[in-house]
Amino acid sequence: MAKVVLTNLTKRWGDFVGVDNQSLEIHDKEFLVLLGPSGCGKTTTMRMIAGLEDPTAGEIRIGDRVVNDALPKDRDIAMVFQNYGLYPHMTIYDNIAYPLKVRGTPKPEIEPRVQKAAEQVELTEFLHRKPKALSGGQRQRVALARAIVRHPQVFLMDEPLSNLDAKLRVSMRAELKHLSHMLQVTTVYVTHDQIEAMTLADRVAVMKNGRIQQLGTPDEIYNDPANLFVAGFIGSPAMNLIEGRIENGVFVTQGGFAVTKVEAPNRSGLVLGVRPEDLTIVEPGTGDFDVPVYAFENTGESVQITGQFNRQRVIAKGDRYLKREIEEMTGMSVDQKHLYLFDQSSGERIRN
Amino acid sequence: MRDRHLKYLLVLPAVIVVFATAIWPLVESLRLSFYEGRLSRPAFPQSFLGVENYTWAFLEEPAFWNSVWVTATYTFWTVLLTTLLALGLALLLAPGGRLRVTVQSLLIIPFAMSPALIGVSFRFMFNPEFGLFDAFFGIVFPPLATISWLSDPTLAFWVCIMADVWGWIPFLTLVLIGGLASIPRDTIEAAQVDGASGWRVLKDVTLPQLVPVLAVVLILKAIFSLKTFDQVYMLTNGGPGTATQTLSHYVYFNGLKYSQIGYSAAVAWLMVIPMIFLTYAYAKFVFQKK
């Protein structure tokens, strides 16, 4: 068990900056998720921790040891790859046993440890098959078993669920959560799926352009976003972001449309953020504003109503028995406690 | 005309060409191998010998067995050395990068030369009076400078092997680079993280996944080595004596120098037997279902 400390870590390929002078401390036994769109540097960061990529500058510590110059095999880590990285010519048993064999674990010890790892991921009946004969979910379990069969200081997981179909992904996510709770090993997990990040993480680091935009618990990331990017990236459907200005305590958007009261001094060049679930659908004339319905979607557990004024659309989540017709006027009421103001040009959060 | 007949008409020219240039000569050579078939006599009537040409090769001709032995050892060493060196080069060049890609392109040059040209070049380079090698050894290691490479049976044999290996390394290297590129990087990185040293990654993960490509390379090279003719013809012409006389060379000599077409057709058909096995194995590896 160990913490992982990255100090001023940078990765450049020519002019392209993959990871930009990033520092990060991952606590002992913490489950940290690196979340971001593709090309944001999250996988590169993980590969540098693994030793599969050399940093251009900066320092990586695992435990108390600087590992910049250590080979991957000497870092005492285990990694789960997006495409599983199973050895196709070996049986599942040999796949799981490989990290033990190659590190010179005494033979009598290997068998019970492989059995135990296989039990933990419910694979015992497949040990004599080859990876080709398994389904995607089973292969991912083999990759997991291969990671947990040794007791490494750090687990690295590179989008381990992204090749699985949606239903399997949800059940594997729960298994992963359970497993990580049982094992209590420092884990770095890379994903572009915000649900995975929210559900699995102790802390989430939201990345963009090689920089961490915000580091915090899932709660903080969701309820207290540091900037426009984080606000827009987390949440589904995404947070409504409305450009406009504050005039005499009212947020006004394009065309002079008054959205809601805001207790803040006059200022222009703003973006107002409201999550769909913080917009309540009400009868016309009784809420903060009225809009014609642009689209009505029923997801079963709730309904989503998209309203449009001028070129601005807003999405509100409503009770599943609610009904609205397209082009019908509806009222929307804003939860004043959950409003976010951002500076339009810098994207930074304005706190009042 | 119906479309389903049209397709046969469209392939007909190709079928005719293949028949005229491959099938018919093959059948005709098989027929010839049972006749005396001397070019120095009138074409008809030729006396039918049955399997006598074959038994003659097996029982009465030490030169046949010599060329079998030469071809077998030549094939063994060229296949072994070319594959090993090509594998080494492929492993060095596979990671890519500007320098490596440049070297990969330069590598084509030996392969672009015809084997006959390679033979002539090496003959010049090993010439004891004005050859490159003896001049080179004259400066670096004088005791080797006086060696007449192509006059010594053993040395001439190894010069042939060297020239062949030199000419074939590039192609096999490129094939193996292709094979290495098709190995999922995940598996190699997984092995590195799992704790394998560079050598063990190669032994446990890279090579086992390269086996199908390696097999193709081995078989292909064996086929080409077995039928070596032009290079040896230009380099040593089978000599000194018969020290470097491969089977193809033996077939050529008996057929066209000594005019024993029937006999040489029989020997050529004996060569076909190992070729059939190798071609079958090759087809199996190349067309196997993933």
XYZ file of C-alpha atoms in Angstrom:
642
model
C 0.000 0.000 0.000
C 1.333 3.369 -0.859
C 0.551 6.862 -1.896
C 1.471 8.144 -5.313
C 2.832 11.650 -5.671
C 3.245 13.413 -8.984
C 5.246 16.635 -8.955
C 5.245 19.038 -11.908
C 4.754 16.120 -14.267
C 4.985 17.066 -17.938
C 4.789 15.067 -21.141
C 5.457 16.653 -24.499
C 5.737 15.129 -27.985
C 7.388 17.826 -30.044
C 5.036 20.780 -29.753
C 2.128 18.743 -28.505
C 1.622 18.919 -24.766
C 0.073 15.761 -23.377
C 0.375 16.516 -19.687
C 1.158 20.050 -18.621
C 3.170 20.574 -15.440
C 0.715 18.633 -13.309
C 1.064 17.859 -9.629
C -1.179 15.422 -7.807
C -1.104 13.455 -4.594
C -2.999 10.192 -4.488
C -3.518 9.063 -0.924
C -2.811 5.631 0.419
C -5.747 3.271 -0.265
C -7.550 5.958 -2.201
C -9.590 5.251 -5.328
C -8.765 8.172 -7.588
C -10.439 8.587 -10.962
C -8.859 10.590 -13.753
C -11.816 11.815 -15.787
C -11.832 13.764 -19.010
C -12.515 13.742 -22.722
C -10.166 11.880 -25.048
C -6.819 13.582 -25.508
C -6.976 15.302 -22.125
C -3.860 13.566 -20.813
C -5.493 11.168 -18.380
C -4.188 7.995 -19.987
C -0.769 9.555 -20.511
C -0.636 10.429 -16.817
C -1.450 6.837 -15.920
C 1.054 5.414 -18.385
C 3.744 7.586 -16.846
C 2.884 6.223 -13.416
C 3.134 2.717 -14.889
C 6.461 3.469 -16.523
C 5.162 2.770 -20.026
C 5.777 6.389 -20.965
C 8.730 8.527 -19.906
C 7.862 11.942 -18.496
C 9.467 14.932 -20.227
C 9.845 16.627 -16.844
C 8.711 16.199 -13.288
C 8.849 13.516 -10.650
C 6.819 10.414 -9.861
C 6.898 8.859 -6.416
C 5.307 5.587 -5.418
C 5.480 5.149 -1.676
C 8.645 6.914 -0.651
C 10.549 6.035 -3.777
C 11.158 8.171 -6.839
C 10.416 5.797 -9.703
C 11.164 8.003 -12.725
C 14.003 5.737 -13.831
C 12.531 2.427 -12.674
C 11.272 -0.057 -15.251
C 7.554 -0.922 -15.093
C 8.426 -4.304 -13.579
C 10.246 -2.644 -10.698
C 7.429 -0.278 -9.720
C 5.301 -2.853 -7.914
C 2.132 -1.925 -9.747
C -0.554 -3.880 -11.551
C -2.462 -2.612 -14.516
C -5.733 -3.444 -16.230
C -5.843 -2.449 -19.871
C -8.741 -1.240 -21.969
C -8.283 -4.140 -24.410
C -7.524 -6.475 -21.495
C -3.974 -7.243 -22.667
C -4.410 -10.958 -22.068
C -1.800 -13.365 -23.412
C -3.726 -15.140 -26.184
C -1.458 -18.202 -26.272
C -1.787 -18.945 -22.556
C -4.690 -20.471 -20.653
C -6.594 -18.316 -18.204
C -4.728 -20.046 -15.384
C -1.373 -19.188 -16.941
C -2.493 -15.650 -17.621
C -3.356 -15.105 -13.983
C -0.260 -16.941 -12.777
C 2.122 -15.045 -15.041
C 2.902 -12.115 -12.694
C 3.717 -14.641 -9.968
C 5.786 -16.945 -12.174
C 7.810 -14.167 -13.681
C 8.610 -12.751 -10.269
C 9.879 -16.078 -9.033
C 7.100 -16.919 -6.616
C 7.667 -20.439 -5.245
C 5.608 -23.002 -7.182
C 3.465 -24.321 -4.298
C 2.341 -20.762 -3.553
C 1.189 -19.996 -7.074
C -1.673 -22.490 -7.342
C -3.649 -21.354 -4.266
C -3.164 -17.698 -5.082
C -4.403 -18.126 -8.642
C -7.381 -20.093 -7.300
C -8.182 -17.338 -4.823
C -7.921 -14.569 -7.415
C -10.099 -16.589 -9.784
C -12.675 -17.050 -7.029
C -12.728 -13.343 -6.316
C -13.705 -12.612 -9.902
C -15.822 -15.791 -10.291
C -13.729 -17.400 -12.983
C -12.789 -20.743 -11.453
C -14.578 -22.838 -14.085
C -12.752 -21.187 -16.981
C -9.165 -21.628 -15.833
C -8.249 -24.102 -18.546
C -9.670 -22.151 -21.445
C -7.861 -19.721 -23.666
C -8.876 -16.028 -23.653
C -10.366 -16.431 -27.142
C -13.055 -18.720 -25.697
C -14.285 -16.115 -23.218
C -16.719 -13.230 -23.543
C -15.645 -9.596 -23.156
C -16.813 -9.415 -19.558
C -15.051 -12.651 -18.662
C -11.843 -11.444 -20.289
C -12.003 -8.285 -18.249
C -12.346 -10.430 -15.131
C -9.227 -12.329 -16.123
C -7.397 -9.024 -16.452
C -8.644 -8.079 -12.996
C -7.606 -11.414 -11.539
C -4.151 -11.019 -13.044
C -3.907 -7.633 -11.342
C -5.061 -8.782 -7.907
C -3.188 -12.086 -7.796
C -0.122 -10.236 -6.693
C -0.478 -7.694 -3.938
C 0.854 -4.620 -5.674
C 1.223 -1.214 -4.086
C -0.919 0.454 -6.724
C -3.610 -0.619 -9.195
C -3.804 1.211 -12.475
C -6.950 0.786 -14.556
C -7.137 2.233 -18.030
C -10.797 2.473 -19.094
C -11.330 -1.148 -18.062
C -15.074 -1.136 -18.704
C -15.252 0.804 -21.941
C -15.204 -2.243 -24.235
C -18.153 -3.863 -22.495
C -21.763 -3.416 -23.490
C -23.868 -1.013 -21.452
C -25.627 -3.567 -19.267
C -22.472 -5.500 -18.449
C -20.663 -2.277 -17.711
C -23.109 -1.446 -14.933
C -22.788 -4.829 -13.250
C -19.002 -4.911 -13.642
C -18.871 -1.440 -12.136
C -20.553 -2.681 -9.002
C -18.211 -5.687 -8.871
C -15.228 -3.426 -9.272
C -16.453 -1.209 -6.462
C -16.948 -4.197 -4.204
C -13.554 -5.618 -5.104
C -11.728 -2.373 -4.495
C -13.479 -2.032 -1.146
C -12.301 -5.528 -0.152
C -8.743 -5.064 -1.338
C -8.057 -1.563 -0.012
C -5.281 -0.838 -2.490
C -4.406 2.577 -3.870
C -6.086 2.726 -7.269
C -5.807 5.108 -10.192
C -8.656 4.690 -12.633
C -8.892 6.375 -16.009
C -12.253 6.905 -17.679
C -14.212 9.292 -19.860
C -17.469 8.032 -18.368
C -18.673 10.412 -15.695
C -21.024 7.865 -14.170
C -18.096 5.501 -13.603
C -16.155 8.362 -12.093
C -18.969 9.445 -9.799
C -19.829 5.954 -8.609
C -16.363 4.510 -8.113
C -14.192 7.360 -6.947
C -13.130 8.538 -3.556
C -11.868 11.575 -5.399
C -12.166 12.596 -9.045
C -9.634 14.622 -11.004
C -11.336 16.214 -14.002
C -8.764 16.816 -16.722
C -8.662 18.897 -19.881
C -5.735 19.798 -22.119
C -3.213 18.094 -19.877
C -4.292 19.950 -16.744
C -6.468 18.938 -13.839
C -9.430 21.322 -13.820
C -10.763 20.246 -10.491
C -9.849 17.680 -7.897
C -12.430 16.686 -5.363
C -14.933 14.162 -4.101
C -17.723 13.235 -6.547
C -19.977 15.406 -4.408
C -17.770 18.448 -4.734
C -17.278 17.942 -8.439
C -21.004 17.716 -9.008
C -22.311 20.302 -6.572
C -19.473 22.766 -6.539
C -17.827 22.823 -9.990
C -14.730 25.000 -10.189
C -15.247 26.190 -13.742
C -17.398 26.017 -16.853
C -15.631 22.930 -18.208
C -16.258 20.831 -15.106
C -19.814 22.149 -14.845
C -20.548 21.209 -18.442
C -18.708 17.887 -18.403
C -20.301 16.356 -15.331
C -23.960 15.510 -15.289
C -26.360 13.957 -17.742
C -28.199 15.702 -19.206
C -25.550 18.398 -18.920
C -25.934 21.520 -16.847
C -27.817 24.314 -18.598
C -25.350 27.074 -19.392
C -26.992 30.371 -20.265
C -24.986 33.354 -21.419
C -26.053 36.795 -20.235
C -25.601 39.569 -17.686
C -26.917 40.686 -14.309
C -29.035 43.825 -14.286
C -30.417 45.020 -10.954
C -30.518 41.607 -9.378
C -31.957 39.816 -12.430
C -30.086 37.510 -14.800
C -30.871 38.611 -18.342
C -29.965 36.628 -21.404
C -29.996 37.488 -25.087
C -32.997 39.430 -26.327
C -33.506 40.865 -22.847
C -35.094 37.649 -21.609
C -35.153 37.662 -17.829
C -34.286 34.258 -16.455
C -34.264 34.552 -12.702
C -33.398 36.692 -9.731
C -29.748 36.583 -8.761
C -28.337 38.202 -5.688
C -25.198 39.643 -7.202
C -23.881 43.007 -8.336
C -24.421 44.153 -11.941
C -22.006 42.533 -14.331
C -21.890 41.424 -17.949
C -20.075 38.583 -19.744
C -21.516 35.897 -17.516
C -22.677 32.335 -17.848
C -25.417 31.080 -15.571
C -25.363 27.372 -14.784
C -28.451 25.452 -13.637
C -28.681 21.692 -13.493
C -31.774 20.189 -15.150
C -32.910 18.719 -11.837
C -32.731 22.187 -10.240
C -35.224 23.504 -12.780
C -38.789 22.735 -11.750
C -41.536 22.555 -14.337
C -44.544 24.594 -13.279
C -47.718 26.042 -14.786
C -47.138 28.998 -17.107
C -46.965 32.318 -15.285
C -46.157 30.815 -11.893
C -42.397 30.211 -12.270
C -39.358 32.318 -12.996
C -39.935 32.306 -16.736
C -42.125 30.818 -19.423
C -40.811 29.029 -22.497
C -42.331 27.122 -25.390
C -41.610 23.396 -25.264
C -39.071 22.405 -27.896
C -38.926 18.702 -27.078
C -40.523 16.353 -24.612
C -38.675 13.154 -23.751
C -39.781 10.395 -21.462
C -36.941 8.286 -20.090
C -39.259 6.160 -17.973
C -37.969 7.189 -14.585
C -38.437 10.880 -15.367
C -39.244 13.253 -18.192
C -36.991 15.816 -19.783
C -38.448 18.953 -21.190
C -36.375 21.122 -23.474
C -37.538 24.695 -23.706
C -36.275 27.196 -26.203
C -36.156 30.974 -26.055
C -34.384 32.728 -28.911
C -31.482 30.414 -29.655
C -31.043 29.304 -26.072
C -32.273 25.913 -24.995
C -32.786 24.766 -21.437
C -33.465 21.281 -20.206
C -35.504 20.568 -17.140
C -36.059 17.227 -15.483
C -39.529 16.572 -14.231
C -41.687 14.024 -12.541
C -42.371 10.958 -14.663
C -46.122 11.554 -14.829
C -45.741 15.051 -16.170
C -46.956 15.701 -19.720
C -46.299 18.624 -22.061
C -46.975 19.061 -25.744
C -44.420 20.464 -28.122
C -44.805 24.234 -28.661
C -47.029 24.430 -25.586
C -45.903 27.126 -23.129
C -44.526 25.921 -19.828
C -43.243 27.668 -16.760
C -39.877 26.844 -15.211
C -38.803 27.715 -11.738
C -35.170 27.916 -10.702
C -33.802 26.572 -7.429
C -32.013 29.661 -6.100
C -29.722 27.599 -3.863
C -28.173 25.778 -6.805
C -27.200 28.516 -9.210
C -23.688 28.774 -10.569
C -22.168 31.888 -12.128
C -19.139 31.714 -14.393
C -17.000 34.308 -16.116
C -17.701 33.879 -19.805
C -14.175 34.573 -21.049
C -12.067 32.777 -18.422
C -14.644 30.116 -17.609
C -13.854 30.486 -13.906
C -16.556 30.192 -11.312
C -17.708 33.459 -9.718
C -18.539 32.860 -6.096
C -20.611 35.329 -4.158
C -25.234 -14.565 -73.510
C -26.216 -15.454 -70.017
C -24.247 -13.770 -67.214
C -23.432 -17.047 -65.569
C -21.599 -18.172 -68.685
C -19.921 -14.823 -69.145
C -17.835 -15.275 -66.017
C -16.231 -18.422 -67.444
C -15.469 -16.628 -70.653
C -13.804 -13.818 -68.730
C -11.413 -16.111 -66.860
C -10.732 -18.220 -69.939
C -7.704 -16.216 -71.188
C -6.040 -16.518 -67.788
C -6.810 -20.231 -67.677
C -5.285 -20.702 -71.117
C -2.130 -18.811 -70.138
C -1.735 -20.794 -66.929
C -2.338 -24.026 -68.764
C 0.166 -23.226 -71.501
C 2.917 -21.945 -69.239
C 2.516 -24.027 -66.084
C 0.259 -27.052 -66.365
C 1.301 -28.359 -69.767
C 5.077 -28.051 -69.158
C 4.592 -29.764 -65.816
C 2.743 -32.673 -67.354
C 5.143 -32.826 -70.286
C 8.143 -32.910 -67.969
C 6.551 -35.751 -66.038
C 6.070 -37.631 -69.306
C 9.653 -36.894 -70.336
C 10.989 -38.244 -67.061
C 9.942 -41.743 -68.165
C 11.754 -41.496 -71.524
C 15.377 -41.425 -72.451
C 14.878 -37.950 -73.899
C 18.332 -37.186 -75.223
C 18.489 -33.854 -77.036
C 21.401 -35.138 -79.104
C 19.136 -37.682 -80.819
C 16.085 -37.251 -83.027
C 12.967 -36.330 -81.068
C 11.057 -39.441 -82.187
C 11.063 -42.202 -81.470
C 12.546 -41.919 -77.983
C 12.890 -45.058 -75.986
C 10.559 -45.473 -73.021
C 12.551 -46.207 -69.852
C 9.836 -46.463 -67.235
C 11.253 -45.529 -63.836
C 14.831 -46.132 -64.936
C 15.690 -42.418 -64.818
C 14.608 -42.369 -61.198
C 16.418 -45.504 -60.169
C 19.489 -44.276 -62.007
C 19.522 -41.122 -59.880
C 19.099 -43.103 -56.662
C 21.425 -46.000 -57.377
C 24.048 -45.014 -59.921
C 24.686 -41.311 -59.448
C 26.837 -40.124 -56.530
C 26.617 -36.635 -58.086
C 22.861 -36.692 -57.484
C 23.322 -37.558 -53.838
C 26.027 -34.914 -53.590
C 23.659 -32.239 -54.876
C 20.935 -33.476 -52.514
C 23.364 -33.104 -49.635
C 24.537 -29.674 -50.838
C 20.949 -28.484 -51.228
C 19.911 -29.839 -47.835
C 22.796 -28.264 -45.914
C 22.529 -25.084 -47.947
C 18.815 -24.853 -47.179
C 19.341 -25.618 -43.512
C 21.987 -22.959 -42.993
C 20.422 -20.233 -45.130
C 17.011 -20.689 -43.523
C 18.482 -20.728 -40.027
C 20.844 -17.790 -40.466
C 18.507 -15.607 -42.491
C 15.610 -16.091 -40.094
C 17.698 -15.480 -36.980
C 19.360 -12.373 -38.362
C 16.121 -11.065 -39.840
C 14.376 -11.609 -36.504
C 17.112 -9.692 -34.715
C 16.926 -6.850 -37.198
C 13.132 -6.799 -37.097
C 13.182 -6.539 -33.304
C 15.638 -3.643 -33.564
C 13.712 -1.825 -36.278
C 10.114 -2.554 -35.300
C 9.626 0.222 -32.725
C 9.572 2.803 -35.542
C 10.782 6.370 -35.356
C 12.386 8.374 -38.137
C 15.809 6.699 -38.103
C 14.365 3.199 -37.984
C 11.935 3.861 -40.818
C 14.807 5.220 -42.925
C 16.814 2.076 -42.267
C 13.767 -0.035 -43.125
C 13.591 1.663 -46.520
C 17.321 1.294 -47.182
C 16.982 -2.352 -46.315
C 15.062 -2.920 -49.516
C 18.180 -2.402 -51.650
C 19.696 -5.900 -51.380
C 16.286 -7.394 -52.034
C 15.873 -5.237 -55.140
C 18.935 -6.894 -56.712
C 18.425 -9.971 -58.819
C 20.035 -13.125 -57.375
C 22.195 -13.463 -60.496
C 23.517 -9.957 -59.948
C 24.226 -10.764 -56.315
C 26.148 -13.819 -57.516
C 28.260 -11.794 -59.950
C 28.929 -9.093 -57.350
C 30.045 -11.570 -54.736
C 32.254 -13.360 -57.251
C 34.029 -10.102 -57.934
C 34.268 -9.207 -54.266
C 35.831 -12.580 -53.457
C 38.257 -12.522 -56.370
C 41.712 -13.301 -54.902
C 43.531 -10.737 -57.075
C 41.352 -7.661 -57.177
C 38.448 -8.555 -54.877
C 37.172 -6.316 -52.150
C 37.410 -8.879 -49.359
C 41.046 -9.832 -49.853
C 41.985 -6.154 -50.237
C 40.107 -5.444 -47.011
C 41.791 -8.321 -45.167
C 45.136 -7.147 -46.597
C 44.755 -4.051 -44.480
C 43.004 -5.426 -41.413
C 44.264 -8.994 -41.074
C 46.919 -9.941 -43.673
C 46.935 -13.743 -43.034
C 43.412 -13.896 -44.484
C 44.346 -11.843 -47.537
C 45.905 -14.673 -49.464
C 42.909 -16.958 -49.193
C 41.346 -17.932 -52.484
C 37.784 -18.107 -51.205
C 36.039 -19.608 -54.155
C 38.649 -22.301 -54.841
C 38.214 -23.977 -51.480
C 35.162 -26.311 -51.406
C 34.127 -25.448 -47.836
C 34.777 -21.722 -48.144
C 32.991 -21.517 -51.492
C 29.974 -23.215 -49.927
C 29.918 -20.659 -47.131
C 30.397 -17.740 -49.516
C 27.274 -18.946 -51.337
C 25.394 -19.095 -48.055
C 26.623 -15.643 -47.088
C 25.520 -14.087 -50.373
C 22.119 -15.730 -50.082
C 21.632 -14.664 -46.480
C 22.649 -11.127 -47.391
C 20.132 -11.003 -50.202
C 17.231 -12.464 -48.264
C 17.518 -10.765 -44.885
C 15.701 -7.578 -45.982
C 12.556 -9.260 -47.220
C 12.256 -11.537 -44.221
C 12.983 -8.600 -41.912
C 10.129 -6.624 -43.421
C 7.753 -9.564 -43.131
C 8.730 -10.007 -39.485
C 8.371 -6.279 -38.783
C 4.858 -6.626 -40.142
C 4.313 -9.614 -37.884
C 5.611 -7.752 -34.850
C 3.386 -4.779 -35.632
C 0.332 -7.014 -35.547
C 1.020 -8.142 -31.981
C -1.256 -6.176 -29.644
C 0.853 -3.688 -27.704
C -1.345 -4.265 -24.687
C 0.002 -7.766 -24.238
C 3.608 -6.592 -24.263
C 2.914 -3.737 -21.877
C 0.920 -6.035 -19.620
C 3.931 -8.345 -19.420
C 6.232 -5.429 -18.607
C 3.950 -4.339 -15.794
C 3.495 -7.931 -14.616
C 7.215 -8.012 -13.945
C 8.846 -9.508 -17.015
C 12.300 -8.403 -18.086
C 12.915 -7.486 -21.724
C 14.148 -10.994 -22.451
C 11.166 -12.648 -20.810
C 8.710 -10.401 -22.614
C 10.324 -11.563 -25.849
C 10.348 -15.221 -24.853
C 6.947 -15.436 -23.139
C 4.809 -12.953 -25.036
C 6.330 -11.631 -28.270
C 7.723 -14.795 -29.838
C 4.754 -17.058 -29.084
C 2.494 -14.554 -30.796
C 4.917 -14.298 -33.701
C 4.887 -18.062 -34.336
C 2.438 -18.019 -37.278
C 4.477 -15.365 -39.085
C 7.747 -17.089 -38.197
C 6.407 -20.328 -39.640
C 5.485 -18.610 -42.880
C 8.927 -17.019 -43.041
C 10.685 -20.337 -42.435
C 8.665 -22.199 -45.030
C 8.927 -19.473 -47.621
C 12.679 -19.237 -47.193
C 13.015 -23.020 -47.326
C 11.137 -23.109 -50.630
C 13.367 -20.439 -52.104
C 16.547 -22.053 -50.760
C 15.596 -25.459 -52.144
C 15.309 -24.120 -55.646
C 18.405 -21.884 -55.558
C 19.962 -21.746 -58.991
C 20.864 -18.394 -60.504
C 22.960 -17.095 -57.643
C 25.038 -20.251 -57.368
C 25.333 -20.447 -61.148
C 26.860 -16.965 -61.324
C 28.923 -17.162 -58.149
C 30.592 -20.569 -58.309
C 28.853 -22.412 -61.120
C 28.504 -25.319 -58.723
C 32.228 -25.567 -58.114
C 34.919 -26.037 -57.165
C 34.172 -29.494 -58.461
C 30.623 -30.109 -57.303
C 31.073 -28.553 -53.851
C 28.264 -26.035 -54.362
C 26.154 -27.897 -56.880
C 22.544 -27.536 -55.769
C 19.801 -29.747 -57.158
C 18.560 -27.055 -59.533
C 22.065 -26.621 -60.828
C 22.389 -30.392 -61.239
C 19.108 -30.499 -63.145
C 20.247 -27.681 -65.397
C 23.627 -29.274 -66.082
C 22.236 -32.669 -66.945
C 19.428 -31.296 -69.006
C 20.994 -28.507 -70.963
C 24.739 -29.195 -70.778
C 24.660 -32.965 -71.162
C 21.396 -32.970 -73.124
C 19.826 -35.662 -70.871
C 16.388 -34.075 -70.753
C 14.642 -37.231 -69.616
C 16.975 -37.793 -66.702
C 16.963 -34.171 -65.604
C 13.167 -34.101 -65.778
C 13.134 -37.074 -63.413
C 15.440 -35.310 -60.943
C 13.356 -32.157 -61.217
C 10.297 -34.227 -60.277
C 12.155 -35.603 -57.277
C 12.614 -31.983 -56.190
C 8.886 -31.437 -56.441
C 8.194 -33.834 -53.564
C 9.628 -31.717 -50.711
C 8.228 -28.633 -52.432
C 4.701 -30.036 -52.273
C 5.001 -30.608 -48.547
C 6.387 -27.118 -47.963
C 3.807 -25.444 -50.167
C 1.041 -27.305 -48.404
C 2.371 -26.222 -45.016
C 2.739 -22.672 -46.279
C -0.810 -22.534 -47.576
C -2.019 -23.941 -44.284
C -0.335 -21.200 -42.278
C -1.198 -18.371 -44.625
C -4.821 -19.244 -45.176
C -5.598 -20.554 -41.723
C -8.671 -19.098 -40.118
C -7.953 -16.758 -37.262
